[in-house]
PDB file of C-alpha atoms in Angstrom:
ATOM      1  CA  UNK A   1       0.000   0.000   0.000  1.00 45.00           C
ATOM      2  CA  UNK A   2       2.888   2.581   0.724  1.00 44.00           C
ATOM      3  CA  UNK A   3       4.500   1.522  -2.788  1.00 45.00           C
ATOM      4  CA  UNK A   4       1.128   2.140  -4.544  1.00 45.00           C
ATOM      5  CA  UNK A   5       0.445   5.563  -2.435  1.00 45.00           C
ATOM      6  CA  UNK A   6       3.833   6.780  -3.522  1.00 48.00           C
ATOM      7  CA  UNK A   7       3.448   5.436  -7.125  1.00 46.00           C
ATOM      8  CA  UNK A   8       0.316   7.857  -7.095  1.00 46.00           C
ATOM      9  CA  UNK A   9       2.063  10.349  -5.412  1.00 48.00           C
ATOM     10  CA  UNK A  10       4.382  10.680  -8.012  1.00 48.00           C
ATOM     11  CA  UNK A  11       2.307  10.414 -10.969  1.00 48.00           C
ATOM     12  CA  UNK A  12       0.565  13.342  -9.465  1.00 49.00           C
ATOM     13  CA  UNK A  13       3.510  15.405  -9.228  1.00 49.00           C
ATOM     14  CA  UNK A  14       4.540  14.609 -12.852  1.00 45.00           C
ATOM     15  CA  UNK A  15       1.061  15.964 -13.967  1.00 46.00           C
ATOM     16  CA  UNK A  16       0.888  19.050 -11.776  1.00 45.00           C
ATOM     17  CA  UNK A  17       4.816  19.549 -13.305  1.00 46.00           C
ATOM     18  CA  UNK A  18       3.318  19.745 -16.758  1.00 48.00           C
ATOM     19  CA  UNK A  19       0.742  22.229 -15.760  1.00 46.00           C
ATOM     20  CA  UNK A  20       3.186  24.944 -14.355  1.00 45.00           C
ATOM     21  CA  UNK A  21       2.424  24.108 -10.887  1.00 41.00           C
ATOM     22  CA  UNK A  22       4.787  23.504  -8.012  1.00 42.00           C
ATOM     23  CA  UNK A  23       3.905  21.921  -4.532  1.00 43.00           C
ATOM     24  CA  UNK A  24       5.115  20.277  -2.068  1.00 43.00           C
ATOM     25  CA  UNK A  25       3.999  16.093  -1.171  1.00 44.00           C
ATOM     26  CA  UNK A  26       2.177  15.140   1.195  1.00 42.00           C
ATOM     27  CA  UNK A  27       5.352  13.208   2.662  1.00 44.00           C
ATOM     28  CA  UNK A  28       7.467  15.964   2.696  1.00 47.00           C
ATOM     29  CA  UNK A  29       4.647  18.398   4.224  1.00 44.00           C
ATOM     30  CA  UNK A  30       4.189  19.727   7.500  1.00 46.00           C
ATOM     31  CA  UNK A  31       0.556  19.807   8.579  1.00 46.00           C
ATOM     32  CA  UNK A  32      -0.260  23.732   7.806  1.00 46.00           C
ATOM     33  CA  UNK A  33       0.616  22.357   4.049  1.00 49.00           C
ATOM     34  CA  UNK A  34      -2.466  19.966   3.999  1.00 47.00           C
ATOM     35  CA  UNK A  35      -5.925  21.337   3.096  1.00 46.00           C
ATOM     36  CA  UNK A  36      -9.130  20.021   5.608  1.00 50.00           C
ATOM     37  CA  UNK A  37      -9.430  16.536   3.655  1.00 51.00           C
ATOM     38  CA  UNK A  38      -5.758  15.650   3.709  1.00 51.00           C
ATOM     39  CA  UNK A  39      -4.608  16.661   0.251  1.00 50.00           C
ATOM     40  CA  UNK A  40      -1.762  18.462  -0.507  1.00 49.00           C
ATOM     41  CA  UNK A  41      -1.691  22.377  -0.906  1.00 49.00           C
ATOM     42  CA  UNK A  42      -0.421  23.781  -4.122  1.00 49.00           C
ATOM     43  CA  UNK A  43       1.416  27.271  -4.271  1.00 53.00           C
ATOM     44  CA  UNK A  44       0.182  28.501  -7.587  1.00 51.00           C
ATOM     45  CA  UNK A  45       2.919  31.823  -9.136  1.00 55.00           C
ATOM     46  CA  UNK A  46       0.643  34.931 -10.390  1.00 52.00           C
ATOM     47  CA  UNK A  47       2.077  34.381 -13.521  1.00 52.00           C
ATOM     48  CA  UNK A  48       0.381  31.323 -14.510  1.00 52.00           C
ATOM     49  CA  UNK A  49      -2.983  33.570 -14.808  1.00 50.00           C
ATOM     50  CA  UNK A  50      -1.354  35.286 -17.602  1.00 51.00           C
ATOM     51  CA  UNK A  51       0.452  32.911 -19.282  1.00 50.00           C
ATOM     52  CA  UNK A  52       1.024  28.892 -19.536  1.00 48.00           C
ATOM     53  CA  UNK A  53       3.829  26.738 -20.227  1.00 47.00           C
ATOM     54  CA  UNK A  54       7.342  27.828 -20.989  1.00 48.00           C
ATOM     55  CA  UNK A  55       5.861  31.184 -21.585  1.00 48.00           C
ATOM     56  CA  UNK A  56       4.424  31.822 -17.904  1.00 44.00           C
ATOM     57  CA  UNK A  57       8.142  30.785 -16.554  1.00 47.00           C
ATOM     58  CA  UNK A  58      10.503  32.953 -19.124  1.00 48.00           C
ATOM     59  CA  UNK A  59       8.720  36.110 -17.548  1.00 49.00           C
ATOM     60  CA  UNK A  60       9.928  38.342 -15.354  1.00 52.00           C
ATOM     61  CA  UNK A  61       8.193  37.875 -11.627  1.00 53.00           C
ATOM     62  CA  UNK A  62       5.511  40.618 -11.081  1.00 49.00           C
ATOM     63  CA  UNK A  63       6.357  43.214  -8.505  1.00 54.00           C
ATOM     64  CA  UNK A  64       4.210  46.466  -6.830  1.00 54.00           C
ATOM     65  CA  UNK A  65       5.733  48.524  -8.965  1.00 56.00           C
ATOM     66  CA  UNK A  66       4.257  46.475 -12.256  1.00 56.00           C
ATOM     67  CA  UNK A  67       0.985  46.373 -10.625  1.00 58.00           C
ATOM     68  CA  UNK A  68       0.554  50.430  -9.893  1.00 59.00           C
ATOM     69  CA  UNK A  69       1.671  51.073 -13.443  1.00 57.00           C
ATOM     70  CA  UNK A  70      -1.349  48.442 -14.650  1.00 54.00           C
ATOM     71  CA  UNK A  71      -3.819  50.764 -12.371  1.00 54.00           C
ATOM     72  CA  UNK A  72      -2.806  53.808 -13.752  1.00 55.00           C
ATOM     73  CA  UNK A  73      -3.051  52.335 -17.369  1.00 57.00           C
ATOM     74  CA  UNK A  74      -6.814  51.185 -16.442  1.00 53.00           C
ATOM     75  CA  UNK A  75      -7.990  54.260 -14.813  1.00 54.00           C
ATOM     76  CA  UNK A  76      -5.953  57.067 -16.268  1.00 54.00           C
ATOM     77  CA  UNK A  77      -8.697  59.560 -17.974  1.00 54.00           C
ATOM     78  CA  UNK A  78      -8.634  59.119 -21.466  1.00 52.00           C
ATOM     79  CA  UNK A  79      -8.818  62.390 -24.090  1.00 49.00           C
ATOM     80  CA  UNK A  80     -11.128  62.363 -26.771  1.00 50.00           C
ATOM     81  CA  UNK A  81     -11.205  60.781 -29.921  1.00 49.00           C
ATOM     82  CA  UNK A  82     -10.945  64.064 -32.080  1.00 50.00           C
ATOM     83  CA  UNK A  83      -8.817  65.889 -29.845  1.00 47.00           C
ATOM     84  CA  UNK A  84      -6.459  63.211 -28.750  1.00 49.00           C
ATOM     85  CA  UNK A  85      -5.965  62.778 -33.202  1.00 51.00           C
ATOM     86  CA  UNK A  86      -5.810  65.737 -33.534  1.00 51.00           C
ATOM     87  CA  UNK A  87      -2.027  67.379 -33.688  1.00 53.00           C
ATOM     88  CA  UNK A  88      -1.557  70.537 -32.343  1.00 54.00           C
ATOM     89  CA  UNK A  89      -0.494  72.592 -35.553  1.00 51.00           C
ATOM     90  CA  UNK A  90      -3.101  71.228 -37.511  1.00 52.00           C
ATOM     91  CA  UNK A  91      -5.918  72.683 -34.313  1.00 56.00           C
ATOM     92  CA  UNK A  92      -3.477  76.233 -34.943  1.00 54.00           C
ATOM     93  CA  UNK A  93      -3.880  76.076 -38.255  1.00 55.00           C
ATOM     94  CA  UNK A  94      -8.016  75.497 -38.013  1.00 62.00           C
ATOM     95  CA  UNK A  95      -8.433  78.240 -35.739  1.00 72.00           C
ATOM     96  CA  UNK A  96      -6.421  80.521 -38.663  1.00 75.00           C
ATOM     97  CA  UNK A  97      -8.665  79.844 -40.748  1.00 72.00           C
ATOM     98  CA  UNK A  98     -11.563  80.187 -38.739  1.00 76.00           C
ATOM     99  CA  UNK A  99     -10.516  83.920 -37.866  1.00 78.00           C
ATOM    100  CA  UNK A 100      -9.627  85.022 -41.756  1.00 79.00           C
ATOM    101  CA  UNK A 101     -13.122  83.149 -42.816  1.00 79.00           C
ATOM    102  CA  UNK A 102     -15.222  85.488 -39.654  1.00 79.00           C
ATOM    103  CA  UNK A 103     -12.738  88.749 -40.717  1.00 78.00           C
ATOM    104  CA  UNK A 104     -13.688  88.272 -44.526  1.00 78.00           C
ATOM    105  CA  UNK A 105     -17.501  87.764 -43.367  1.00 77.00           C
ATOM    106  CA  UNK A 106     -17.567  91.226 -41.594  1.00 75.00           C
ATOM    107  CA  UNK A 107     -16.013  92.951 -44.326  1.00 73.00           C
ATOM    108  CA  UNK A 108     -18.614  91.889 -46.330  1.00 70.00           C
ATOM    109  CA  UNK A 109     -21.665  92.755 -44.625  1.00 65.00           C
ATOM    110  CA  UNK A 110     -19.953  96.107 -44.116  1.00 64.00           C
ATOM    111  CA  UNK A 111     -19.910  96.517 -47.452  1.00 56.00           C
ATOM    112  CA  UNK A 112     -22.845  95.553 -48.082  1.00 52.00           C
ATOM    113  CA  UNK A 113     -24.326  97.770 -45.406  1.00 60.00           C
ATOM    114  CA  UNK A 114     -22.157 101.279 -46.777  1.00 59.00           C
ATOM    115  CA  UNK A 115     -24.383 104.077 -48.616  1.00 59.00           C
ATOM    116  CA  UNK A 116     -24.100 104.166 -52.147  1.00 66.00           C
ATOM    117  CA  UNK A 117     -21.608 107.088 -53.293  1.00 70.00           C
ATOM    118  CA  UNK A 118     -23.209 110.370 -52.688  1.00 78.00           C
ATOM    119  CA  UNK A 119     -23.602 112.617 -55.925  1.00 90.00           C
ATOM    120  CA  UNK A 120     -21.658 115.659 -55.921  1.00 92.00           C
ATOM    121  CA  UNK A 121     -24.507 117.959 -55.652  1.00 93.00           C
ATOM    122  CA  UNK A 122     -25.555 115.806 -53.068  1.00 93.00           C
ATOM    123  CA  UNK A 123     -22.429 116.748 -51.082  1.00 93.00           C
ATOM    124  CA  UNK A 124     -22.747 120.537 -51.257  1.00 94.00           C
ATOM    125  CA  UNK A 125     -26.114 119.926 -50.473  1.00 94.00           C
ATOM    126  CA  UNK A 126     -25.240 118.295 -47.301  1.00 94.00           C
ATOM    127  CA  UNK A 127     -22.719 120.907 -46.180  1.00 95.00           C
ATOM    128  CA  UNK A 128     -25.557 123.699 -47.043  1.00 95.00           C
ATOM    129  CA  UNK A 129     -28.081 122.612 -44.946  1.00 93.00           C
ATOM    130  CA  UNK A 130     -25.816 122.477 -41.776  1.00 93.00           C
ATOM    131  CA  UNK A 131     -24.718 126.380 -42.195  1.00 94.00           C
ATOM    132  CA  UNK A 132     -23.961 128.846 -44.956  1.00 95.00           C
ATOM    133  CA  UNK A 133     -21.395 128.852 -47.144  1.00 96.00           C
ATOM    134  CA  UNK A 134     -19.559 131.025 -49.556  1.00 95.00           C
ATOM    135  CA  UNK A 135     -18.798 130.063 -53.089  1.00 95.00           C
ATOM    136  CA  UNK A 136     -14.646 129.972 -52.933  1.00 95.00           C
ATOM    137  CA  UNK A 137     -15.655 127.651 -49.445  1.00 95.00           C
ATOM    138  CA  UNK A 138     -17.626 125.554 -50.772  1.00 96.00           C
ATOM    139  CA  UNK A 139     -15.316 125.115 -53.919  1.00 95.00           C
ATOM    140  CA  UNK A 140     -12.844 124.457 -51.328  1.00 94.00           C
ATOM    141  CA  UNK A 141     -14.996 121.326 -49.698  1.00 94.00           C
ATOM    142  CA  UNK A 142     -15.748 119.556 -52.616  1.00 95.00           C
ATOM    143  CA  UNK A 143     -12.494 119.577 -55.262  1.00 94.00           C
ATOM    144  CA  UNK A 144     -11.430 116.596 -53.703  1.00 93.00           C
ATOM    145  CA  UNK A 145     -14.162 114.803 -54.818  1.00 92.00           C
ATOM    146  CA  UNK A 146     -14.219 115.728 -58.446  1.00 91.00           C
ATOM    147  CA  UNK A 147     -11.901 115.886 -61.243  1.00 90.00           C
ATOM    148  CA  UNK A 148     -13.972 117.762 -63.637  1.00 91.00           C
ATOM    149  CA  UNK A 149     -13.448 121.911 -62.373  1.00 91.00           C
ATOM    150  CA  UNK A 150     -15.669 123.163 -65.543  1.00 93.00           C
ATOM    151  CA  UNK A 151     -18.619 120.562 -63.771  1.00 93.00           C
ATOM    152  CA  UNK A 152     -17.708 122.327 -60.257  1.00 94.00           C
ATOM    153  CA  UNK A 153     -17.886 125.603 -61.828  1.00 94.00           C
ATOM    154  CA  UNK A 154     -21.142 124.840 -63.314  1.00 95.00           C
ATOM    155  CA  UNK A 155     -22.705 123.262 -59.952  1.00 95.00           C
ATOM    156  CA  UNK A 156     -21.835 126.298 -57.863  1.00 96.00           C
ATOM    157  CA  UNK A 157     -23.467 128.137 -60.476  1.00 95.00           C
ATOM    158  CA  UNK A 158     -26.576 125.829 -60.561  1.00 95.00           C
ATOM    159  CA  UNK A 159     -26.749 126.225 -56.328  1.00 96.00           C
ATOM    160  CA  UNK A 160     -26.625 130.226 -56.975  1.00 95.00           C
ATOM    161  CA  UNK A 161     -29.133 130.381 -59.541  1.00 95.00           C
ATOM    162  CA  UNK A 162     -31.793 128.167 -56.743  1.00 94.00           C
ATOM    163  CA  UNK A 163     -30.762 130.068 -54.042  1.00 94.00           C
ATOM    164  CA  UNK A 164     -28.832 127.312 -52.033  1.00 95.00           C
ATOM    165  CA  UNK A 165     -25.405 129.282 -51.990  1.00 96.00           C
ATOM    166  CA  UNK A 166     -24.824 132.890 -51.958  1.00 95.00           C
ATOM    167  CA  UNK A 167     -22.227 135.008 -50.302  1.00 95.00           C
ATOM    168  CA  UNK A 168     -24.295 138.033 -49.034  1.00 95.00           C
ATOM    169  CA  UNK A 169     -25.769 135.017 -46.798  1.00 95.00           C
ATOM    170  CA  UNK A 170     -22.964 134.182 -45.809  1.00 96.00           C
ATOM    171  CA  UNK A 171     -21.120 137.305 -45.010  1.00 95.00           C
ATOM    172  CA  UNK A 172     -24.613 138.068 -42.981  1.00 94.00           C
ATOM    173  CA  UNK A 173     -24.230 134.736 -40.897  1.00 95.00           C
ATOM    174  CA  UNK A 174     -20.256 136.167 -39.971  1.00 95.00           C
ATOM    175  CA  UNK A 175     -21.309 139.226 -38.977  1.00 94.00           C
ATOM    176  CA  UNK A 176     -24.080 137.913 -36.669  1.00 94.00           C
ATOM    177  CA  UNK A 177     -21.989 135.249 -35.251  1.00 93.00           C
ATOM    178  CA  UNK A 178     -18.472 137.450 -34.996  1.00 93.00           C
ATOM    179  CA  UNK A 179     -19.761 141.229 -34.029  1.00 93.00           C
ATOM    180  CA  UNK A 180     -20.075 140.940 -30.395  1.00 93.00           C
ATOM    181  CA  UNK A 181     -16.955 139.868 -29.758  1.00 93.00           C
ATOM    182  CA  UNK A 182     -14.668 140.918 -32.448  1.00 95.00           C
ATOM    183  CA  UNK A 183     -14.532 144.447 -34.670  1.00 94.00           C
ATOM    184  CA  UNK A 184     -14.378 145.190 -38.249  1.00 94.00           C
ATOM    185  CA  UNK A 185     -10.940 144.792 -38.770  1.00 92.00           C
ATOM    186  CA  UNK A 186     -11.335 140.950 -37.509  1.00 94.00           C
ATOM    187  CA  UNK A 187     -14.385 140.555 -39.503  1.00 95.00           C
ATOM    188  CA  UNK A 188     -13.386 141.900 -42.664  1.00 94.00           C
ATOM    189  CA  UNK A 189      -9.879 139.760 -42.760  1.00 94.00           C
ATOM    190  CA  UNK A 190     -11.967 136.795 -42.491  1.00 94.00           C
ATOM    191  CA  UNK A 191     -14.279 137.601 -45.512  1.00 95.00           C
ATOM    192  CA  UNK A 192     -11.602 138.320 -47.459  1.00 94.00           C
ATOM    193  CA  UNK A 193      -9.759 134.850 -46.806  1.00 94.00           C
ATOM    194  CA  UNK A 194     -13.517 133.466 -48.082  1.00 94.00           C
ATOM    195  CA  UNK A 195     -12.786 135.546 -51.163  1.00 92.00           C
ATOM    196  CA  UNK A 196     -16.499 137.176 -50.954  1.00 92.00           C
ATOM    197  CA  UNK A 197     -16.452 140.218 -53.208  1.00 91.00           C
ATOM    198  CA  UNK A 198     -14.987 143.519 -52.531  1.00 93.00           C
ATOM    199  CA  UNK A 199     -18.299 145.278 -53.079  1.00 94.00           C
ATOM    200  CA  UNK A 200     -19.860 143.300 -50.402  1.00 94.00           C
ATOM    201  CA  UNK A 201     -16.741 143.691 -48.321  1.00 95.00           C
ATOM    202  CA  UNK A 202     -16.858 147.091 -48.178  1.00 94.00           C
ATOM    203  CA  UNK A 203     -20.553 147.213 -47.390  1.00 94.00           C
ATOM    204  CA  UNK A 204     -20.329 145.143 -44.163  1.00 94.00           C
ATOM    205  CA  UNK A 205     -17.102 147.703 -43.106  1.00 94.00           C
ATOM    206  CA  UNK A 206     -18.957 150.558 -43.346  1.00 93.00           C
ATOM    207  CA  UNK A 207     -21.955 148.396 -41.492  1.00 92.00           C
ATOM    208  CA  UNK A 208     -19.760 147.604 -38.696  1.00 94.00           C
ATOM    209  CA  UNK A 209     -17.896 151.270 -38.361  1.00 92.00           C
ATOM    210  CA  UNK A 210     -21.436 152.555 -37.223  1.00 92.00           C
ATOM    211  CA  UNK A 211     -21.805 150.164 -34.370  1.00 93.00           C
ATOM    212  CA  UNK A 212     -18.184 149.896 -33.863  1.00 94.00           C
ATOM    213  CA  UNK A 213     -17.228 152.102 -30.994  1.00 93.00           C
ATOM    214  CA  UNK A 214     -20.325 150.650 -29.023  1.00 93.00           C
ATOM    215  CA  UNK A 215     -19.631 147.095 -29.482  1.00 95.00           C
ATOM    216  CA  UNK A 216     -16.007 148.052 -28.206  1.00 94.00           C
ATOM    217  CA  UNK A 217     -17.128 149.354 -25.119  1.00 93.00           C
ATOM    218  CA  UNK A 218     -19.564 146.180 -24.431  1.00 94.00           C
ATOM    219  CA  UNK A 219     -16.191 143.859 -24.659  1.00 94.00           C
ATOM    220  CA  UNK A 220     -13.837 146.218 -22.743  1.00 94.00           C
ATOM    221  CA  UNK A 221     -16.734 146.714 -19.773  1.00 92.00           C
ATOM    222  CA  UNK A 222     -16.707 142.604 -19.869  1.00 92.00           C
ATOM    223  CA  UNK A 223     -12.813 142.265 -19.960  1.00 93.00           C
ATOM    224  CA  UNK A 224     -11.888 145.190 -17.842  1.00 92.00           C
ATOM    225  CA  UNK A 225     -14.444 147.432 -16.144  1.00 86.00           C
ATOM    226  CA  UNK A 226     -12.562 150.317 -15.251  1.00 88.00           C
ATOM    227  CA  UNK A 227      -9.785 152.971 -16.828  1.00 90.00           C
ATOM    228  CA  UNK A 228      -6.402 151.953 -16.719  1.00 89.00           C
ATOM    229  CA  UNK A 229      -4.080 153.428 -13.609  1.00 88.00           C
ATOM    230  CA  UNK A 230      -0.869 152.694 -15.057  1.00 91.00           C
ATOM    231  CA  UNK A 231       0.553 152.734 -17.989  1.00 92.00           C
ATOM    232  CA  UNK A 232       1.346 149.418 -17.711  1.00 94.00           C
ATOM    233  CA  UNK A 233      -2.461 148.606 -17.284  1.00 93.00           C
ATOM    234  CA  UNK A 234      -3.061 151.067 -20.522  1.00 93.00           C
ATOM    235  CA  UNK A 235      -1.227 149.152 -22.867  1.00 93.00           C
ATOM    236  CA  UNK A 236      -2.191 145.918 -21.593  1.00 95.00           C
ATOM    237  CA  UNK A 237      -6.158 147.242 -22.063  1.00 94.00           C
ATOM    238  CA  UNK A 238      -4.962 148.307 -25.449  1.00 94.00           C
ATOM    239  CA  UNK A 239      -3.790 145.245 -26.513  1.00 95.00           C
ATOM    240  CA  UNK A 240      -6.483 143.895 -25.733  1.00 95.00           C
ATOM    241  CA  UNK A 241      -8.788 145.492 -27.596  1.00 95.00           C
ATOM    242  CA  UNK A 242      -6.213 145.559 -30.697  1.00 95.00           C
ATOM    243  CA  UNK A 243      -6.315 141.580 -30.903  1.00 94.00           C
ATOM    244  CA  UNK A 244     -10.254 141.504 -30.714  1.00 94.00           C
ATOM    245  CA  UNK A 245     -10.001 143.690 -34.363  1.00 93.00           C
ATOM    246  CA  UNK A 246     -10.955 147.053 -33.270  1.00 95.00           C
ATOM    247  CA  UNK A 247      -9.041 149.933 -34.895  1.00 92.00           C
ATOM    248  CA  UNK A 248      -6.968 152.519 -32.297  1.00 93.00           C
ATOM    249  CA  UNK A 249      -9.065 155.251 -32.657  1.00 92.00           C
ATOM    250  CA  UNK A 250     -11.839 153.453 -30.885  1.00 94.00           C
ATOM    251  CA  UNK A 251      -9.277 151.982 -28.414  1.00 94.00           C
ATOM    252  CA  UNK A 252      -8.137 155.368 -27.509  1.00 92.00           C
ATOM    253  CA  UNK A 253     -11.787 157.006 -27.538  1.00 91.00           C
ATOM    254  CA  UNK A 254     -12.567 153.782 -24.949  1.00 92.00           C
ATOM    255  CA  UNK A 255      -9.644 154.508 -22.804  1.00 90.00           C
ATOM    256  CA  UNK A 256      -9.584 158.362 -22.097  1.00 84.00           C
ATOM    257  CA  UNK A 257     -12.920 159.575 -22.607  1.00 63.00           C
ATOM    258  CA  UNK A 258     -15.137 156.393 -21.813  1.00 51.00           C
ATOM    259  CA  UNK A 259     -16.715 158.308 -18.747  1.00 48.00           C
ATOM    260  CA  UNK A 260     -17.528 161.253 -20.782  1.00 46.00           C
ATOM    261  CA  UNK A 261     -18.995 159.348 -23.342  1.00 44.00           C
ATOM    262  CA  UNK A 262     -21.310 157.411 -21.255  1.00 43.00           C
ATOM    263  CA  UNK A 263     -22.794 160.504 -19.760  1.00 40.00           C
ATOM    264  CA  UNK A 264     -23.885 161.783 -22.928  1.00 42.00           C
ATOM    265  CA  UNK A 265     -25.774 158.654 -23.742  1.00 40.00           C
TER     266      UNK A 265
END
């Protein structure tokens, strides 16, 4: 019976040797080593759950270190599809595009929504109706718009003839805007840098040298208020008064007799 036991014995072993396992007999066992119904306990490697035969043995025994690096593989957070494919000069090179494409899509509907090109009478029309405008001025504004001077000429002839343009209007709207502030000598430079006629130039002078010394005395009595002391203070009064455009023989009617004069009024 011992013969046969370790006859089986042995075949067992042979078998379990094929397999990839190692144990140790029952004969050679101490008691921990035997499982509740007296067989022998076999100590299986990891390795043979991955692998069988020669293969299982040739590789390398697993350690921690193999096992944390299997745990990150399985449960690192994977990118993507597109994005992980996608390389990053080729995303660069997308987004380009996608900026030129939106730019060229705004200029467009800009253009699209821009005013068709004004006419040129449409033009002096539009600088008419904001104020007036003499002829030379208004010549001025819109040569850079045309290329034909015969068809400017013509235009600003056109305007006078409806009543759009016209330089007594205008020499009307300086005077209004300039007199209570300034005198004729201020006034009249300015019309003549308009070029407005000498005729009507020398209308608005003689307009202006009526009201002249009175207008003076409004913007010394707003500046000043009282005769100069000094002499100092008289030719800093005159000065004054000489910048504004009024001539010297109101300045020096303002400055020495002003009290006198305002008495006989």
């Amino acid at each position: 019976m011992s013969t046969m036991s370790r006859t089986a014995g042995s075949s067992r072993d042979a078998h379990a040797g094929d397999r990839g396992f190692a144990h140790s007999g029952a004969a050679d066992s101490s008691p921990a080593d035997l499982s509740d119904d007296g067989g022998a306990v076999f100590e299986v490697p990891f390795e043979a759950f991955f692998g069988a035969g020669d293969e299982a043995s040739s590789s390398p025994p697993f350690d921690s270190s193999s096992q944390t690096s299997l745990k990150k593989r399985l449960y690192a957070p994977t990118a993507e599809p597109d994005e992980a494919a996608e390389p990053q000069g080729d995303r660069y090179e997308r987004s380009t595009v996608t900026r030129a494409a939106r730019q060229s899509a705004r200029e467009k509907s800009s253009a699209a929504r821009q005013r068709p090109e004004r006419s040129l009478k449409g033009r002096a029309l539009g600088y008419l109706s904001r104020r007036e405008y003499s002829r030379a001025e208004l010549s001025r504004k819109l040569m850079p718009y045309t290329e034909d001077a015969d068809g400017l000429e013509v235009l600003l002839d056109s305007l006078e003839r409806e009543g759009w343009l016209s330089d007594a209007r205008f020499a009307e709207s300086v005077v209004h805007r300039r007199a209570a502030r300034v005198g004729a000598g201020r006034i009249v430079s300015e019309l003549k840098r308009h070029a407005v006629g000498e005729t009507l130039i020398e209308e608005v002078s003689t307009q202006l040298r009526e009201t002249e010394l009175v207008r003076a005395r409004a913007v010394w009595q707003k500046k000043y208020g009282q005769l100069p002391e000094t002499p100092a203070e008289r030719a800093r009064q005159a000065r004054f008064l000489a910048a504004r455009g009024f001539s010297m023989s109101i300045i020096g009617k303002i400055l020495k007799g002003i009290e006198d004069d305002w008495s006989d009024n």
